[in-house]
PDB file of C-alpha atoms in Angstrom:
ATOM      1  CA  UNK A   1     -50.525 -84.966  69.301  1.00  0.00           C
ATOM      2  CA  UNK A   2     -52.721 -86.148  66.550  1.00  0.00           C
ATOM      3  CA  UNK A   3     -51.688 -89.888  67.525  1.00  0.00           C
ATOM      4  CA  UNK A   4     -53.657 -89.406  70.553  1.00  0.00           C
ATOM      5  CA  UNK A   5     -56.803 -87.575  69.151  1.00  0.00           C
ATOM      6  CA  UNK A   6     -56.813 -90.137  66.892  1.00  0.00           C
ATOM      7  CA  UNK A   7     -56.307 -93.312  69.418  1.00  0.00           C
ATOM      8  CA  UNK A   8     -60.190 -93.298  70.807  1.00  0.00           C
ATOM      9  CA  UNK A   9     -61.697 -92.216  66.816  1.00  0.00           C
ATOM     10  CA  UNK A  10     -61.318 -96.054  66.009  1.00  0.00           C
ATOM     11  CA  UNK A  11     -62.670 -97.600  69.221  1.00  0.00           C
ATOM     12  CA  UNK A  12     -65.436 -95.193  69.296  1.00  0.00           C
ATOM     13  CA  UNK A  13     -66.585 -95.518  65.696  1.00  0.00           C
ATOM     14  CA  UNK A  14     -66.753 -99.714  66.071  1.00  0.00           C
ATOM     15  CA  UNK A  15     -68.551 -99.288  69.692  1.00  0.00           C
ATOM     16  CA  UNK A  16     -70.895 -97.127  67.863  1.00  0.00           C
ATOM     17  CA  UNK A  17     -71.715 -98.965  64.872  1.00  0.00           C
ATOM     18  CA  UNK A  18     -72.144-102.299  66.884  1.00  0.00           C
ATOM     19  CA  UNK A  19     -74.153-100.585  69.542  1.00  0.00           C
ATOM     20  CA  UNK A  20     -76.266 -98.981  66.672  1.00  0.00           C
ATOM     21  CA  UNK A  21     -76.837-102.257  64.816  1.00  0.00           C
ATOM     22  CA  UNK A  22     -78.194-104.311  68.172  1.00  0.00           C
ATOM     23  CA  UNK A  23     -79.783-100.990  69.156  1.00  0.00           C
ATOM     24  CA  UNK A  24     -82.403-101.823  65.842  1.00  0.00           C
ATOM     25  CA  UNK A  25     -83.245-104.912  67.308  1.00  0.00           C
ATOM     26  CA  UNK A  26     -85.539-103.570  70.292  1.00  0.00           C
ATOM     27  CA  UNK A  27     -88.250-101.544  69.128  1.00  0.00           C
ATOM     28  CA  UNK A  28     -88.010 -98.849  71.617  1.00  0.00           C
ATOM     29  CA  UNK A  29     -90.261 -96.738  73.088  1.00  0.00           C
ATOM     30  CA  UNK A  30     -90.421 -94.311  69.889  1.00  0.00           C
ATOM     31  CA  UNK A  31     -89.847 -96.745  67.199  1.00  0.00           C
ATOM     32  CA  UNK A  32     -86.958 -97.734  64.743  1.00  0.00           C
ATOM     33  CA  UNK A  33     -87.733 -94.940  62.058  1.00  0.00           C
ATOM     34  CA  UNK A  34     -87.791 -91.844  65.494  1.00  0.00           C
ATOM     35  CA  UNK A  35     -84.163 -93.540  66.508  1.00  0.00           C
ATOM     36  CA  UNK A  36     -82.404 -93.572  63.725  1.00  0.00           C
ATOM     37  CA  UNK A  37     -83.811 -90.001  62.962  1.00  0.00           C
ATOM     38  CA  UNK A  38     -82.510 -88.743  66.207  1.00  0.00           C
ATOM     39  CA  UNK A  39     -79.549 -90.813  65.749  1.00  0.00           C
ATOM     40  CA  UNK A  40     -78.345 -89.570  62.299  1.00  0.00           C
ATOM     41  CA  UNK A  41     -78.895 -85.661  64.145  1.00  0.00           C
ATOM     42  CA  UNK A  42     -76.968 -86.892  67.071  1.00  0.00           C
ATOM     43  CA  UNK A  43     -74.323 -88.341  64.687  1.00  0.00           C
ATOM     44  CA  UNK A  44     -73.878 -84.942  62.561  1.00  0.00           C
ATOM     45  CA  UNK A  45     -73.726 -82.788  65.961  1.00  0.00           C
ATOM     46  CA  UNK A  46     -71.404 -85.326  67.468  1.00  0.00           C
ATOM     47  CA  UNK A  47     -68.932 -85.198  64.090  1.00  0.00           C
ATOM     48  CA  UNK A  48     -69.243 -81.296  63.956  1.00  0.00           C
ATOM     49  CA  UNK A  49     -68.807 -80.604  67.626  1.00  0.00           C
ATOM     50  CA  UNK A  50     -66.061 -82.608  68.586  1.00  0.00           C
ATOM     51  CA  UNK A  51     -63.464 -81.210  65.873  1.00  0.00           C
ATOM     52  CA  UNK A  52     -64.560 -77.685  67.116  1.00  0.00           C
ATOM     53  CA  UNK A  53     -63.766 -78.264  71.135  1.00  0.00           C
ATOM     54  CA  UNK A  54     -60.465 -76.831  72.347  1.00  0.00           C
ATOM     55  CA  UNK A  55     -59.766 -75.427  68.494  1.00  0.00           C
ATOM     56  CA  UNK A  56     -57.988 -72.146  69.881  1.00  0.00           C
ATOM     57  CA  UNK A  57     -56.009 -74.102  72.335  1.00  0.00           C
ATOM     58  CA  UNK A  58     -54.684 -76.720  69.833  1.00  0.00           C
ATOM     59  CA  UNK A  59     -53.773 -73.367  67.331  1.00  0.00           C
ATOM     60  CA  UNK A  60     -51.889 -71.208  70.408  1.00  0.00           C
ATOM     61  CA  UNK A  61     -50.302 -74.468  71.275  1.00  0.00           C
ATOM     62  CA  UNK A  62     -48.933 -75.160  68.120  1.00  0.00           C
ATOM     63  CA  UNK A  63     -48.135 -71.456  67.283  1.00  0.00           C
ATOM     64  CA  UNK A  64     -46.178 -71.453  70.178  1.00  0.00           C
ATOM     65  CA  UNK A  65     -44.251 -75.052  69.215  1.00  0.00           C
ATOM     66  CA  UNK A  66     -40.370 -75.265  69.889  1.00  0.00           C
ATOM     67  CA  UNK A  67     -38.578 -77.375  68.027  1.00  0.00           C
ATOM     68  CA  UNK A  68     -37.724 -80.657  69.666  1.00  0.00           C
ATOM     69  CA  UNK A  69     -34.000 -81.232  70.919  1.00  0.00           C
ATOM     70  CA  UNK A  70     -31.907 -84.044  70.055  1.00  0.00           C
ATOM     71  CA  UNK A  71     -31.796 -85.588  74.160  1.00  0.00           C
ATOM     72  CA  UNK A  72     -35.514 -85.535  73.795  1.00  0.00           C
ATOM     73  CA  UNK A  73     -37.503 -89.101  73.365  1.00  0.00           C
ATOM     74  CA  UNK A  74     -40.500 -89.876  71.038  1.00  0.00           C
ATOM     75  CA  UNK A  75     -42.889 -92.042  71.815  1.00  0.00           C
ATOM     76  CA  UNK A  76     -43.903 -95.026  69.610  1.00  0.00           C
ATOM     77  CA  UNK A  77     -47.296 -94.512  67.801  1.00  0.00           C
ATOM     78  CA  UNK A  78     -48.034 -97.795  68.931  1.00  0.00           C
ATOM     79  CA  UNK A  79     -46.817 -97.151  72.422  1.00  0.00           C
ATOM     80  CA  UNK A  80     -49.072 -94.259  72.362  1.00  0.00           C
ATOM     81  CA  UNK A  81     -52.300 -95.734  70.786  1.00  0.00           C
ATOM     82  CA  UNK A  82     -51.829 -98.882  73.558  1.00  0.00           C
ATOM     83  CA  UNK A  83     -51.288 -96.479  76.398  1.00  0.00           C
ATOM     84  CA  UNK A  84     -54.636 -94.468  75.681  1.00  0.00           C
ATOM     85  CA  UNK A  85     -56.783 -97.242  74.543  1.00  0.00           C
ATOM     86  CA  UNK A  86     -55.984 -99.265  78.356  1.00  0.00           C
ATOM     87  CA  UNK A  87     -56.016 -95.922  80.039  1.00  0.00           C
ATOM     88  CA  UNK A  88     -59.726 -95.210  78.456  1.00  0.00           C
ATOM     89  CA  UNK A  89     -61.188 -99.145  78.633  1.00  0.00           C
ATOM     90  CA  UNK A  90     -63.673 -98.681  80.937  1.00  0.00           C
ATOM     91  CA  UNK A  91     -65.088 -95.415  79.947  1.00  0.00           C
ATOM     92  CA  UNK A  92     -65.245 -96.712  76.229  1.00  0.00           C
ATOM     93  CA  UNK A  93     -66.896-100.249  77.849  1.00  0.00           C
ATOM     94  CA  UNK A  94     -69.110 -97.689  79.767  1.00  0.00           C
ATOM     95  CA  UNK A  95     -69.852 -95.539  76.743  1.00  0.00           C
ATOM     96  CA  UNK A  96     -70.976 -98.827  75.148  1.00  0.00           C
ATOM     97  CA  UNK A  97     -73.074 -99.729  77.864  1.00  0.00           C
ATOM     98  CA  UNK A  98     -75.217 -96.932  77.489  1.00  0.00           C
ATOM     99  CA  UNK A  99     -75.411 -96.931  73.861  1.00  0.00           C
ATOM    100  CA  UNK A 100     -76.902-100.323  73.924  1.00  0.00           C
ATOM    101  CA  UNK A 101     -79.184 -99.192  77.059  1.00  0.00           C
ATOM    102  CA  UNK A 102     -80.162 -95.996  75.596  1.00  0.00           C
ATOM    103  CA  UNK A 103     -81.690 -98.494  72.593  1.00  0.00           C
ATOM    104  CA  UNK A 104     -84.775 -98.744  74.734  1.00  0.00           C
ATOM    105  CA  UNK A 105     -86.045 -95.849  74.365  1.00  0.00           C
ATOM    106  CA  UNK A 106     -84.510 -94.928  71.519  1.00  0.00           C
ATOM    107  CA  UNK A 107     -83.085 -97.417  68.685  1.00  0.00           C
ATOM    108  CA  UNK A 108     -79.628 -96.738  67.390  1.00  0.00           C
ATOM    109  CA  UNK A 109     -79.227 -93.008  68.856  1.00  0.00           C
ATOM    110  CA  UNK A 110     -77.009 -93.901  71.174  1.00  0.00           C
ATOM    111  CA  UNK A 111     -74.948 -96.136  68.836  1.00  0.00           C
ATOM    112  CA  UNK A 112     -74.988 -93.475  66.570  1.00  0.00           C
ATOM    113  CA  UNK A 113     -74.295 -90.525  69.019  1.00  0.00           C
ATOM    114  CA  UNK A 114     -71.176 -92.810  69.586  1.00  0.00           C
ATOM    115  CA  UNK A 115     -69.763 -93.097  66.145  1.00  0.00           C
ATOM    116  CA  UNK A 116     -70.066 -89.317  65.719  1.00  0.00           C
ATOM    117  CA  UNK A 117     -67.753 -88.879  68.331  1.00  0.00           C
ATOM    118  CA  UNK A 118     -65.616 -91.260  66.735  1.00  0.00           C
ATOM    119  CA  UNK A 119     -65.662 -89.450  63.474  1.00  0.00           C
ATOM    120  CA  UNK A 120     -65.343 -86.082  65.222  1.00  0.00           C
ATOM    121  CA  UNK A 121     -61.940 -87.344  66.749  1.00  0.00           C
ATOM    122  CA  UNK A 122     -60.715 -88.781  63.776  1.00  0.00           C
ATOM    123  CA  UNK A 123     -61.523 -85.239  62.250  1.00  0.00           C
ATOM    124  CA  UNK A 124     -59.644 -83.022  64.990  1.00  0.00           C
ATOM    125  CA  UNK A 125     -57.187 -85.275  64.032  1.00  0.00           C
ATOM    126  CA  UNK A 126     -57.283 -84.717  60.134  1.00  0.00           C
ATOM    127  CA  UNK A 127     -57.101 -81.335  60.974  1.00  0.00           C
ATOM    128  CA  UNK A 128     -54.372 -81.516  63.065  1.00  0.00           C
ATOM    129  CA  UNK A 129     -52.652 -83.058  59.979  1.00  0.00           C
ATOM    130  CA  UNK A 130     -53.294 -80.404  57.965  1.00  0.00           C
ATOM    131  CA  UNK A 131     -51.476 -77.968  59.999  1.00  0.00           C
ATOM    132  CA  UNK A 132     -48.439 -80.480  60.167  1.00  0.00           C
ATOM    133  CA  UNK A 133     -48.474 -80.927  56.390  1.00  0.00           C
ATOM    134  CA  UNK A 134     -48.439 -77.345  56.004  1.00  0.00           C
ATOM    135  CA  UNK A 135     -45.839 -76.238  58.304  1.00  0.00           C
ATOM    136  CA  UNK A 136     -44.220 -79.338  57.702  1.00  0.00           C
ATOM    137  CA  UNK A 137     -43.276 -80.592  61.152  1.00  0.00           C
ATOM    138  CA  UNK A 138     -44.870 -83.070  63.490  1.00  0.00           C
ATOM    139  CA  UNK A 139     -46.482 -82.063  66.330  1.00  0.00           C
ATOM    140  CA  UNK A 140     -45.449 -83.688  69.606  1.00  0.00           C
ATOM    141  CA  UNK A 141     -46.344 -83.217  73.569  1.00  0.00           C
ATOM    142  CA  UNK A 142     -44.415 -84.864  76.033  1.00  0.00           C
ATOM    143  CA  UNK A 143     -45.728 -88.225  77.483  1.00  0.00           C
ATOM    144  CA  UNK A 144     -45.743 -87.636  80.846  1.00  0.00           C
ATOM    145  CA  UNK A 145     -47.921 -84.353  80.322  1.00  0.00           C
ATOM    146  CA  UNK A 146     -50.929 -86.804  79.054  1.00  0.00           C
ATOM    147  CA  UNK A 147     -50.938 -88.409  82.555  1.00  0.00           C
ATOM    148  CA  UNK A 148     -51.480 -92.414  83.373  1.00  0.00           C
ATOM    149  CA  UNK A 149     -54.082 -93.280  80.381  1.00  0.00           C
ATOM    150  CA  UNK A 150     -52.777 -91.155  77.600  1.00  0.00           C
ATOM    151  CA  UNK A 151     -55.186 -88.467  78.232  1.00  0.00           C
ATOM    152  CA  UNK A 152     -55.939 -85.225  76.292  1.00  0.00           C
ATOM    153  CA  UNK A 153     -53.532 -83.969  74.271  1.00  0.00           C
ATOM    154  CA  UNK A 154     -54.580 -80.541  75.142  1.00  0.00           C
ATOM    155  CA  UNK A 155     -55.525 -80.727  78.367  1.00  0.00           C
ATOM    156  CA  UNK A 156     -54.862 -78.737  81.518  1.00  0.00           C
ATOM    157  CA  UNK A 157     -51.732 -80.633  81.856  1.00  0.00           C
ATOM    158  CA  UNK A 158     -50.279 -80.095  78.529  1.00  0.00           C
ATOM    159  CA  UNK A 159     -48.305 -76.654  78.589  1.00  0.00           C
ATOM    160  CA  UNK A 160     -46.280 -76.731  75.365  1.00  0.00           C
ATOM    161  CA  UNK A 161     -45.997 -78.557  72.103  1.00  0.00           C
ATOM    162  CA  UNK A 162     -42.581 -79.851  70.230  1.00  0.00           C
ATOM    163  CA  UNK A 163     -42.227 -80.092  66.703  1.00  0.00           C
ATOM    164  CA  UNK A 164     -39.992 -82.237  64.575  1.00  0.00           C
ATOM    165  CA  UNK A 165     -39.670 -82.748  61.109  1.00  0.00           C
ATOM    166  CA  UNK A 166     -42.112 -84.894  59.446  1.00  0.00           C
ATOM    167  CA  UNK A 167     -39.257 -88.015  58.823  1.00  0.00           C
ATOM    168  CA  UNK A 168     -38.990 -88.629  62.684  1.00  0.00           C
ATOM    169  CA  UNK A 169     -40.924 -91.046  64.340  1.00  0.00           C
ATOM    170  CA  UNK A 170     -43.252 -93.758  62.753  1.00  0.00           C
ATOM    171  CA  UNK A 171     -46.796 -91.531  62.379  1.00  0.00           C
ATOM    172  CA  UNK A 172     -47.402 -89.482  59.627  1.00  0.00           C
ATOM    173  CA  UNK A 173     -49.052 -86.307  59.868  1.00  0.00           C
ATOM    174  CA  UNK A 174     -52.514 -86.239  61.175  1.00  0.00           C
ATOM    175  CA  UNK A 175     -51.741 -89.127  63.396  1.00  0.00           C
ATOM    176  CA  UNK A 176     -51.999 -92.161  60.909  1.00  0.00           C
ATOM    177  CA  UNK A 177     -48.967 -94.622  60.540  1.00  0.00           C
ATOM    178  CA  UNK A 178     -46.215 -94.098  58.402  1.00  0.00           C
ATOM    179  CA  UNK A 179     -46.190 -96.541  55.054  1.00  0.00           C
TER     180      UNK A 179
END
């Protein structure tokens, strides 16, 4: 599960920061300094927003994990991270459209608007470690329940978690790759 929140963190972050950087360039129609202002609060809101969206799902979900049988098949982490990032392309190209057009009017918000959702996936997904390291499993949903791109892990379509113990697999808790 925490593979997948953490598949877009990396895409987004990059899109932002680029998008940020060539959104200083125009001057905008409130300035540099105004931008970057709004951009930092749009940044911090973004980072401490994300993390919070679906939080009770993700906990009754994974209070309610069964433990994974032996017939059942894990997906790569690679598989995974490939799946969502070709499912999600075009939104992220869209996302990064209007980053760089939002420059404009105002310089780097939208960049950084974009990297806080980045960082706010990559923290869901830190969190999501936590709870692995602490009950010591890995938390799993089926493939076919995130739909044709990868999708949300806890979406509508996602009725149940698995859990198996940390070893199986190649990601480590919170999502990251096993070294």
């Amino acid at each position: 599960m925490a593979v997948v929140q953490r598949a877009g963190a990396a895409p987004l972050w990059w899109l932002g920061v680029v998008a940020a950087g060539a959104g200083l360039v125009p001057e905008g129609l409130t300035g540099r300094r105004i931008g970057v202002l709004v951009g930092a609060l749009l940044f911090l809101l973004a980072a401490a927003v994300v993390p919070l969206v679906r939080g009770g799902r993700a906990a009754a979900l994974a209070a309610e994990a069964e433990r994974a049988a032996r017939s059942d098949i894990l997906q790569a982490r690679s598989v995974t991270v490939r799946n969502w990032r070709r499912g999600h392309r075009w939104w992220l190209l869209l996302a990064f459209a209007a980053a760089l057009g939002s420059a404009f009017a105002l310089p780097a918000a939208g960049g950084m608007a974009l990297a806080g959702w980045g960082t706010g996936l990559w923290l869901r997904a830190r969190g999501t470690g936590r709870v692995e390291e602490a009950r010591e499993v890995l938390l799993w949903t089926a493939a076919d329940a995130l739909g044709r791109g990868a999708g949300d892990p806890l979406g509508a379509r996602t009725t149940r978690l698995w859990t198996t113990g940390t070893e199986a697999g190649d990601a480590a808790p919170g999502g990251g790759r096993r070294r």
